[in-house]
């Protein structure tokens, strides 16, 4: 057993888990790897759906739990939560002695994993590097690339960017995005009870499962902190005027979540009936939910990423995803009720798109596990130019 | 006064101060800027020369002091010290409300400044980006580039690398390295009492000011943690066999400093007379010291950077500076007593080199202050490709 | 000005501010004292009413803000929030250099103030020591007494206990409780718009200002963590069965707040009309609210403390206040719907009690400021036995 | 195995380990208990003797390691190190789920253990409560008593004080001090090579094993921060003038250690030959060392505690131990060279004292383990008055 590689995957949010779940599974079943699962940040918090319960329900044993969110949901606490997580992860890595650490994508707290591991001379693997977006995620993603020892970009263009930034080609593996893996593994038909199941009920009124519905996910844009309330109102108005029933997902814990949440609460109190607010779905049920929706609205990457693969019409609002590579299924709208409304109408009229394998073919988890087991691990990084 | 820009400069070590001192001065005297000076990490610590005393002696008033070094000098505490500094700097920035934050070069703790500022939507300016070296500094430097909003590279090639990494050309300013500025501002002749002044005496035997001497600075290479004791022994043996009197500077607080220090202490106890161990010089006296030395030995960047400008013969040992652009004054040696010894002999035989303005012309501070005052500040970063 | 004493008051919650407001005022206007106001923890958080807005609206300038709540509202994060606050307060005290630090009562995070100050040899003043209750507050309060250099107990018995614990009598000042001071300073008549003002509206249905109403405040008992949901349900049922309209205040951020909040949310969703849930009142309006209520129900100390002074009938539920000295206005009930219901009925039948000056005469603020200005400050503590 | 109690013992320094070693052993071998050993703070640091190596050499497997010392050795960092340790211990306790946590005596960082455990509703056991001294230890010790659920005082008077402070008699167990246990377990004769063994050599000149020698241990007094340099000089002068060879132990990591260390370094550089400076002995060898010394000088509690049991003449300097119960073997001296010198002379003239079982009979470890296994564990504390 001594020569199994210990692979420590750090999961800090609902989004993290959906994006890495197939890697967790592939590492778990790989005979040459031993899984260490650290769950922290908002993945432990009730307000954000306690993703840890899903993880445990999926049959994984959690190696360590770490509370690291400094409350405030503003730029200051976003920084402090990251500092806190570094403190804690360093101690965990000191005691768990992983051979490789995996960090997921670009949320602000993933930087903590990247710093703790790279500073401690533990090879760092990174998924979803090389993409381009707005928000602080844009900076975080590329900074992590410069700290990481193994790169698992999701698309050809992302891979190209990683190489152009000076990373050693022998460390860059085009695997596709693990978040697509579950789309081919599961039955995507919509569960009849998805709008009534107690764990998904959330606040707000119920949605009829057999009628068309929108799915809305609008996260704060951290670099536009202070404008979230207005931004969410704009989308709320568009959705309300559209008149179609909708499921609205609660935002992540980011600088500005509070503003978004405030906008949603104010709306809710007006007693409008057509929107159901839900904190959290399992990754599988979220996939089913968007697969059957009439249109996915907001600024989540899932409209672009899973949306491309599923061919789901998506309206991308504002700057959060600006620059991100996309398929035909996405229509952009700026922060304007008219623009959002007319884009939704256009998309509903169009209906389903063809599947586009832009972000992968659904086999990323296996490929990543394979590289984690076999890759040569070199600590000292070197620019290629 | 309301439209003065508050420029917060964070100084965390002896090396930081020497590298940014002329910027501090230029910001301080610029009528359109207001200086905020945060001093933390090893710059507060007795073991590392309490650089804060020099800063205050230079006439600056320190806005805030922050203890953030978690003791241990290993990779784990290097990460933890960074987490700690993020926690603290976030609170300071919250209360000081700087308009721009300046972080210096690539020591591990400068990442804390970069994360706190960029996460808090405060424009981040960075000096010495785009260079290539070994150690964790290599990763830290480029990761900070991906977080920074204004770049002040020291050399043409460094500027090129920053652009190739996808930074917006309008944010990249080739200013030269501020550490060279003081070389043209001061009288570089060696003070007669430099080896006897109480504040520099350190441990070890005195050096005769009128005889030739070596200067040795050997820092740990964090990515080669665990090999520092052997590395320093090799250099110690070479220096001892060389037979020339030497001034040896104590290493920075990094993962592995303890190993280096242990090597020095073991050596010291043998009672050899020809080496004087000093914790810290003022940036000016350090410049004078190396300007008059027979050869600068070790792995500090000063042999390459100030060395090029001054034309001082330097022997660069090991991997810490691998890939760093250099002039003719530098001879490389790997971790071998023979190699180091023969390189020193070669350099002493050669003697002084011509000055090479590779890293600047000594006017960087002014230029940087000018940009800090006038640059358009855009929070949302965007890759150029 | 050099010989003014700098008095730093740390406010970390809604409860803190109400309990220390008159001291803040008295220090602020005392010619021999200079006020430093540090606001942190839940006093900065939207979910807990952003008490900092009231503080600023009251005309005080906040010296420093510190985010220190680690989210989770469980025993683990209660400890971590305290650790975090110590880190931050130590840096603030290092830079603010207060001559005296004031910490309020016994909430878990007040320990952070006590440790930072006492470890840093800054004289620590403590209000509300020597009282007896349940919850972790019981331990926190007495531990702070053993760290504090000046004691301001509210009652004669509390003073006695402080002395019996071995504190030097010359450091113990029976001043009464500052929370009573505002009861004599203001007009206590109920504002007509108190149930409709936007800042107090909260979630839930409106209460008619001219009809009798209950006020309910039920905090989690940290030492009974895991039983909060059941405890709050019991009270909710009693209040519902009572049939009288009620104002229910949201709990503090403590281990278990989440359970209480969950109980309240579940209830709210049933759409019962008779309870209005409010996050926060100004200390003055809270005083007015309870002064005019038919009965104060729950486990807040205000039923016992302000209740005694105002003669308001109170039903004290469960163990949180066990052992606390009380007047005739309080009837205890254990965690049982029947017990609570019958106690409320009994109290409403009885109506108003006579005022009881058990916890002070409303002049504590002045007295405390006077001692802060004149007391001899001795750092080294000594047990009297 | 499910009903074994997990007993987590937190060791943070050289002093901690010596004072709890017999409890570690007794818990380890008790069939009803499972030992969890957390080693942190200065017990991990090279500068303070890496006590963790002794712990591992003694055959214990360390459950978790935690770096928590914020460097600076001043009052500010003493507070910050405590905050840091709370953050970390909370996460460890969250994951290790101990049934009881043991904290040792009164060093500042033991407060971290006390807060983390008590806030998390984990029963806290405390050794050496109820004693009286100077320094911040005096406050820390009594504050921990007010947080602890089980008390293991070393002396009858200490037990009395714990009871007078209001602790429940059923939770107070007079066991004696575990630090005495090893005095009856081992052969106390002085190893011939104790002054030449490499691990003890330290800096300074060797001591002749067959000639009389002094042992000096002088810690900083945190509440007299800033006066340490002068205090140590006074003792150094007395010891030098005494003319007898001496072993001088390096101080603990406390506010002011740096001043003490500076005093020692300045002295050392004068090249005096008669003092050997040692960082650390194993608890057993330290016992042997003091058992055979001519006089124990300084302000360590070992002169009073182990000294009483062994009958070793001790000179107690200054305020650090003021108020501590003592036997005839102790002579006090204030911070004056004359006073210290004449006290040493008096003690050497007197020679050995009779053994005094003031602090126990050497069987504390067994008794404590027995209570840990069988005691009823009640979370909610209650004052007895």
GROMACS .gro file of N, CA and C in nm, chain C residues 70 74-76 78-84 86-87 90-91 94 107-109 111 115-116 118-121 132-136 138-140 142-143 146-147 161 164-165 221-225 322 379-383 385, chain D residues 70 74-76 78-84 86-87 90-91 94 107-109 111 115-116 118-121 132-136 138-140 142-143 146-147 161 164-165 221-225 322 379-383 385:
model
  318
  840UNK      N    1  -1.674   3.340   1.215
  840UNK     CA    2  -1.659   3.224   1.128
  840UNK      C    3  -1.796   3.158   1.119
  844UNK      N    4  -2.217   2.696   1.524
  844UNK     CA    5  -2.211   2.575   1.605
  844UNK      C    6  -2.095   2.590   1.705
  845UNK      N    7  -2.079   2.495   1.794
  845UNK     CA    8  -1.974   2.512   1.895
  845UNK      C    9  -1.834   2.528   1.835
  846UNK      N   10  -1.807   2.462   1.725
  846UNK     CA   11  -1.675   2.473   1.663
  846UNK      C   12  -1.649   2.616   1.614
  848UNK      N   13  -1.799   2.885   1.707
  848UNK     CA   14  -1.799   2.977   1.821
  848UNK      C   15  -1.656   2.989   1.874
  849UNK      N   16  -1.587   2.875   1.885
  849UNK     CA   17  -1.447   2.879   1.927
  849UNK      C   18  -1.361   2.951   1.823
  850UNK      N   19  -1.382   2.917   1.697
  850UNK     CA   20  -1.297   2.975   1.594
  850UNK      C   21  -1.318   3.126   1.579
  851UNK      N   22  -1.440   3.169   1.593
  851UNK     CA   23  -1.466   3.313   1.587
  851UNK      C   24  -1.391   3.386   1.699
  852UNK      N   25  -1.380   3.319   1.811
  852UNK     CA   26  -1.308   3.379   1.923
  852UNK      C   27  -1.158   3.386   1.893
  853UNK      N   28  -1.105   3.279   1.837
  853UNK     CA   29  -0.963   3.279   1.799
  853UNK      C   30  -0.933   3.388   1.697
  854UNK      N   31  -1.019   3.395   1.599
  854UNK     CA   32  -1.006   3.497   1.495
  854UNK      C   33  -1.007   3.637   1.554
  856UNK      N   34  -0.925   3.730   1.850
  856UNK     CA   35  -0.802   3.757   1.926
  856UNK      C   36  -0.691   3.802   1.831
  857UNK      N   37  -0.674   3.728   1.721
  857UNK     CA   38  -0.572   3.766   1.622
  857UNK      C   39  -0.588   3.912   1.580
  860UNK      N   40  -0.556   4.189   1.871
  860UNK     CA   41  -0.416   4.210   1.913
  860UNK      C   42  -0.349   4.310   1.819
  861UNK      N   43  -0.371   4.294   1.689
  861UNK     CA   44  -0.312   4.389   1.595
  861UNK      C   45  -0.370   4.529   1.614
  864UNK      N   46  -0.223   4.678   1.925
  864UNK     CA   47  -0.083   4.712   1.894
  864UNK      C   48  -0.075   4.849   1.827
  877UNK      N   49  -2.087   3.730   2.644
  877UNK     CA   50  -2.101   3.655   2.519
  877UNK      C   51  -1.965   3.595   2.483
  878UNK      N   52  -1.969   3.484   2.409
  878UNK     CA   53  -1.845   3.409   2.387
  878UNK      C   54  -1.733   3.495   2.328
  879UNK      N   55  -1.769   3.588   2.239
  879UNK     CA   56  -1.663   3.661   2.169
  879UNK      C   57  -1.601   3.770   2.256
  881UNK      N   58  -1.464   3.716   2.525
  881UNK     CA   59  -1.341   3.653   2.574
  881UNK      C   60  -1.222   3.696   2.489
  885UNK      N   61  -0.875   3.838   2.642
  885UNK     CA   62  -0.744   3.775   2.627
  885UNK      C   63  -0.648   3.871   2.558
  886UNK      N   64  -0.691   3.932   2.450
  886UNK     CA   65  -0.599   4.022   2.379
  886UNK      C   66  -0.549   4.131   2.473
  888UNK      N   67  -0.556   4.152   2.819
  888UNK     CA   68  -0.482   4.112   2.938
  888UNK      C   69  -0.344   4.056   2.901
  889UNK      N   70  -0.336   3.980   2.792
  889UNK     CA   71  -0.206   3.927   2.750
  889UNK      C   72  -0.112   4.041   2.709
  890UNK      N   73  -0.169   4.150   2.661
  890UNK     CA   74  -0.087   4.262   2.614
  890UNK      C   75  -0.059   4.365   2.723
  891UNK      N   76  -0.086   4.326   2.848
  891UNK     CA   77  -0.063   4.416   2.962
  891UNK      C   78  -0.141   4.547   2.953
  902UNK      N   79  -2.472   3.494   3.780
  902UNK     CA   80  -2.478   3.350   3.760
  902UNK      C   81  -2.588   3.317   3.661
  903UNK      N   82  -2.556   3.234   3.562
  903UNK     CA   83  -2.655   3.192   3.462
  903UNK      C   84  -2.623   3.050   3.417
  904UNK      N   85  -2.688   3.007   3.310
  904UNK     CA   86  -2.652   2.883   3.242
  904UNK      C   87  -2.573   2.917   3.116
  905UNK      N   88  -2.568   2.823   3.022
  905UNK     CA   89  -2.500   2.838   2.893
  905UNK      C   90  -2.348   2.853   2.912
  906UNK      N   91  -2.274   2.861   2.803
  906UNK     CA   92  -2.129   2.882   2.814
  906UNK      C   93  -2.101   3.021   2.874
  908UNK      N   94  -2.187   3.136   3.140
  908UNK     CA   95  -2.152   3.120   3.282
  908UNK      C   96  -2.001   3.104   3.298
  909UNK      N   97  -1.941   3.021   3.216
  909UNK     CA   98  -1.796   3.001   3.223
  909UNK      C   99  -1.720   3.123   3.173
  910UNK      N  100  -1.767   3.177   3.063
  910UNK     CA  101  -1.699   3.292   3.001
  910UNK      C  102  -1.693   3.408   3.099
  912UNK      N  103  -1.706   3.428   3.429
  912UNK     CA  104  -1.615   3.417   3.543
  912UNK      C  105  -1.469   3.411   3.498
  913UNK      N  106  -1.444   3.348   3.384
  913UNK     CA  107  -1.307   3.346   3.331
  913UNK      C  108  -1.261   3.488   3.302
  916UNK      N  109  -1.147   3.666   3.601
  916UNK     CA  110  -1.012   3.631   3.645
  916UNK      C  111  -0.904   3.694   3.557
  917UNK      N  112  -0.942   3.749   3.443
  917UNK     CA  113  -0.846   3.820   3.357
  917UNK      C  114  -0.854   3.971   3.374
  931UNK      N  115  -1.980   3.801   4.476
  931UNK     CA  116  -1.919   3.684   4.411
  931UNK      C  117  -1.781   3.716   4.355
  934UNK      N  118  -1.549   3.705   4.638
  934UNK     CA  119  -1.527   3.567   4.686
  934UNK      C  120  -1.436   3.489   4.591
  935UNK      N  121  -1.437   3.527   4.465
  935UNK     CA  122  -1.347   3.459   4.370
  935UNK      C  123  -1.202   3.506   4.387
  991UNK      N  124  -2.915   2.779   2.384
  991UNK     CA  125  -2.832   2.754   2.502
  991UNK      C  126  -2.714   2.672   2.452
  992UNK      N  127  -2.598   2.733   2.451
  992UNK     CA  128  -2.486   2.667   2.381
  992UNK      C  129  -2.451   2.532   2.442
  993UNK      N  130  -2.469   2.521   2.571
  993UNK     CA  131  -2.436   2.394   2.637
  993UNK      C  132  -2.544   2.288   2.617
  994UNK      N  133  -2.653   2.327   2.552
  994UNK     CA  134  -2.757   2.229   2.515
  994UNK      C  135  -2.767   2.222   2.363
  995UNK      N  136  -2.654   2.243   2.298
  995UNK     CA  137  -2.649   2.242   2.151
  995UNK      C  138  -2.712   2.116   2.095
 1092UNK      N  139  -3.059   3.034   3.447
 1092UNK     CA  140  -3.068   2.970   3.579
 1092UNK      C  141  -2.965   3.027   3.674
 1149UNK      N  142  -0.109   4.622   3.657
 1149UNK     CA  143  -0.114   4.510   3.561
 1149UNK      C  144  -0.112   4.374   3.629
 1150UNK      N  145  -0.021   4.356   3.723
 1150UNK     CA  146  -0.007   4.223   3.783
 1150UNK      C  147  -0.122   4.195   3.878
 1151UNK      N  148  -0.204   4.096   3.845
 1151UNK     CA  149  -0.315   4.059   3.933
 1151UNK      C  150  -0.265   3.969   4.046
 1152UNK      N  151  -0.339   3.969   4.156
 1152UNK     CA  152  -0.306   3.883   4.271
 1152UNK      C  153  -0.433   3.833   4.337
 1153UNK      N  154  -0.444   3.705   4.358
 1153UNK     CA  155  -0.554   3.649   4.436
 1153UNK      C  156  -0.546   3.705   4.578
 1155UNK      N  157  -0.644   3.537   4.829
 1155UNK     CA  158  -0.623   3.424   4.921
 1155UNK      C  159  -0.537   3.317   4.856
 1225UNK      N  160   0.312   3.261   1.671
 1225UNK     CA  161   0.335   3.380   1.591
 1225UNK      C  162   0.461   3.446   1.645
 1229UNK      N  163   0.658   3.886   2.212
 1229UNK     CA  164   0.616   4.004   2.286
 1229UNK      C  165   0.469   3.985   2.323
 1230UNK      N  166   0.413   4.078   2.401
 1230UNK     CA  167   0.274   4.059   2.445
 1230UNK      C  168   0.176   4.046   2.329
 1231UNK      N  169   0.199   4.118   2.222
 1231UNK     CA  170   0.108   4.110   2.108
 1231UNK      C  171   0.108   3.970   2.046
 1233UNK      N  172   0.204   3.698   2.186
 1233UNK     CA  173   0.155   3.600   2.284
 1233UNK      C  174   0.003   3.587   2.269
 1234UNK      N  175  -0.064   3.699   2.253
 1234UNK     CA  176  -0.209   3.696   2.230
 1234UNK      C  177  -0.240   3.630   2.095
 1235UNK      N  178  -0.167   3.668   1.993
 1235UNK     CA  179  -0.196   3.615   1.860
 1235UNK      C  180  -0.170   3.464   1.851
 1236UNK      N  181  -0.066   3.419   1.915
 1236UNK     CA  182  -0.039   3.275   1.914
 1236UNK      C  183  -0.155   3.200   1.980
 1237UNK      N  184  -0.215   3.261   2.078
 1237UNK     CA  185  -0.328   3.198   2.145
 1237UNK      C  186  -0.449   3.194   2.053
 1238UNK      N  187  -0.473   3.303   1.984
 1238UNK     CA  188  -0.585   3.306   1.888
 1238UNK      C  189  -0.566   3.202   1.780
 1239UNK      N  190  -0.446   3.197   1.727
 1239UNK     CA  191  -0.410   3.099   1.624
 1239UNK      C  192  -0.434   2.957   1.672
 1241UNK      N  193  -0.638   2.853   1.899
 1241UNK     CA  194  -0.781   2.825   1.912
 1241UNK      C  195  -0.838   2.784   1.776
 1242UNK      N  196  -0.807   2.862   1.674
 1242UNK     CA  197  -0.853   2.829   1.539
 1242UNK      C  198  -0.819   2.685   1.503
 1245UNK      N  199  -0.974   2.397   1.740
 1245UNK     CA  200  -1.116   2.376   1.714
 1245UNK      C  201  -1.135   2.280   1.596
 1246UNK      N  202  -1.059   2.301   1.490
 1246UNK     CA  203  -1.070   2.210   1.376
 1246UNK      C  204  -1.025   2.069   1.412
 1249UNK      N  205  -1.292   1.911   1.623
 1249UNK     CA  206  -1.404   1.879   1.533
 1249UNK      C  207  -1.381   1.745   1.464
 1262UNK      N  208   0.058   2.811   3.120
 1262UNK     CA  209   0.124   2.890   3.017
 1262UNK      C  210   0.017   2.952   2.927
 1263UNK      N  211   0.052   3.067   2.866
 1263UNK     CA  212  -0.050   3.143   2.795
 1263UNK      C  213  -0.123   3.062   2.689
 1264UNK      N  214  -0.051   2.971   2.622
 1264UNK     CA  215  -0.116   2.902   2.511
 1264UNK      C  216  -0.209   2.790   2.557
 1266UNK      N  217  -0.448   2.836   2.742
 1266UNK     CA  218  -0.581   2.898   2.734
 1266UNK      C  219  -0.651   2.860   2.603
 1270UNK      N  220  -1.028   2.716   2.584
 1270UNK     CA  221  -1.140   2.780   2.514
 1270UNK      C  222  -1.196   2.688   2.406
 1271UNK      N  223  -1.109   2.630   2.327
 1271UNK     CA  224  -1.158   2.544   2.219
 1271UNK      C  225  -1.244   2.431   2.278
 1273UNK      N  226  -1.390   2.397   2.591
 1273UNK     CA  227  -1.510   2.434   2.667
 1273UNK      C  228  -1.617   2.493   2.575
 1274UNK      N  229  -1.578   2.572   2.478
 1274UNK     CA  230  -1.677   2.628   2.385
 1274UNK      C  231  -1.743   2.517   2.303
 1275UNK      N  232  -1.669   2.409   2.281
 1275UNK     CA  233  -1.721   2.301   2.198
 1275UNK      C  234  -1.792   2.193   2.280
 1276UNK      N  235  -1.823   2.226   2.406
 1276UNK     CA  236  -1.893   2.133   2.494
 1276UNK      C  237  -1.817   2.002   2.515
 1287UNK      N  238  -0.094   3.002   4.317
 1287UNK     CA  239  -0.082   3.147   4.306
 1287UNK      C  240   0.061   3.183   4.267
 1288UNK      N  241   0.074   3.270   4.167
 1288UNK     CA  242   0.207   3.315   4.122
 1288UNK      C  243   0.198   3.459   4.073
 1289UNK      N  244   0.305   3.505   4.009
 1289UNK     CA  245   0.299   3.631   3.935
 1289UNK      C  246   0.284   3.603   3.788
 1290UNK      N  247   0.319   3.702   3.705
 1290UNK     CA  248   0.315   3.692   3.558
 1290UNK      C  249   0.170   3.676   3.509
 1291UNK      N  250   0.150   3.671   3.378
 1291UNK     CA  251   0.015   3.652   3.324
 1291UNK      C  252  -0.036   3.512   3.359
 1293UNK      N  253  -0.073   3.385   3.632
 1293UNK     CA  254  -0.167   3.397   3.744
 1293UNK      C  255  -0.310   3.414   3.693
 1294UNK      N  256  -0.328   3.499   3.595
 1294UNK     CA  257  -0.462   3.521   3.540
 1294UNK      C  258  -0.507   3.401   3.458
 1295UNK      N  259  -0.417   3.352   3.377
 1295UNK     CA  260  -0.450   3.240   3.288
 1295UNK      C  261  -0.497   3.120   3.369
 1297UNK      N  262  -0.630   3.089   3.668
 1297UNK     CA  263  -0.762   3.097   3.733
 1297UNK      C  264  -0.872   3.106   3.629
 1298UNK      N  265  -0.845   3.172   3.517
 1298UNK     CA  266  -0.947   3.176   3.411
 1298UNK      C  267  -0.974   3.036   3.359
 1301UNK      N  268  -1.206   2.849   3.571
 1301UNK     CA  269  -1.347   2.884   3.553
 1301UNK      C  270  -1.405   2.825   3.424
 1302UNK      N  271  -1.320   2.775   3.337
 1302UNK     CA  272  -1.368   2.708   3.215
 1302UNK      C  273  -1.367   2.555   3.228
 1316UNK      N  274  -0.839   2.675   4.715
 1316UNK     CA  275  -0.867   2.795   4.635
 1316UNK      C  276  -0.966   2.766   4.524
 1319UNK      N  277  -1.296   2.769   4.677
 1319UNK     CA  278  -1.340   2.905   4.716
 1319UNK      C  279  -1.380   2.988   4.594
 1320UNK      N  280  -1.324   2.954   4.479
 1320UNK     CA  281  -1.365   3.026   4.358
 1320UNK      C  282  -1.500   2.979   4.306
 1376UNK      N  283   0.911   3.764   3.284
 1376UNK     CA  284   0.785   3.786   3.356
 1376UNK      C  285   0.700   3.872   3.262
 1377UNK      N  286   0.596   3.813   3.207
 1377UNK     CA  287   0.525   3.881   3.097
 1377UNK      C  288   0.466   4.014   3.142
 1378UNK      N  289   0.427   4.021   3.269
 1378UNK     CA  290   0.367   4.144   3.318
 1378UNK      C  291   0.472   4.251   3.350
 1379UNK      N  292   0.598   4.214   3.337
 1379UNK     CA  293   0.707   4.311   3.354
 1379UNK      C  294   0.783   4.323   3.222
 1380UNK      N  295   0.710   4.307   3.112
 1380UNK     CA  296   0.770   4.313   2.979
 1380UNK      C  297   0.851   4.440   2.961
 1477UNK      N  298   0.578   3.467   4.291
 1477UNK     CA  299   0.529   3.526   4.416
 1477UNK      C  300   0.393   3.469   4.454
 1534UNK      N  301  -2.154   1.902   3.130
 1534UNK     CA  302  -2.109   2.017   3.051
 1534UNK      C  303  -2.143   2.151   3.116
 1535UNK      N  304  -2.264   2.166   3.162
 1535UNK     CA  305  -2.305   2.297   3.216
 1535UNK      C  306  -2.243   2.320   3.353
 1536UNK      N  307  -2.156   2.420   3.359
 1536UNK     CA  308  -2.096   2.453   3.488
 1536UNK      C  309  -2.192   2.538   3.572
 1537UNK      N  310  -2.172   2.535   3.704
 1537UNK     CA  311  -2.253   2.616   3.795
 1537UNK      C  312  -2.169   2.662   3.913
 1538UNK      N  313  -2.171   2.791   3.941
 1538UNK     CA  314  -2.106   2.842   4.062
 1538UNK      C  315  -2.175   2.780   4.184
 1540UNK      N  316  -2.198   2.939   4.458
 1540UNK     CA  317  -2.258   3.048   4.537
 1540UNK      C  318  -2.309   3.157   4.445
   0.00000   0.00000   0.00000
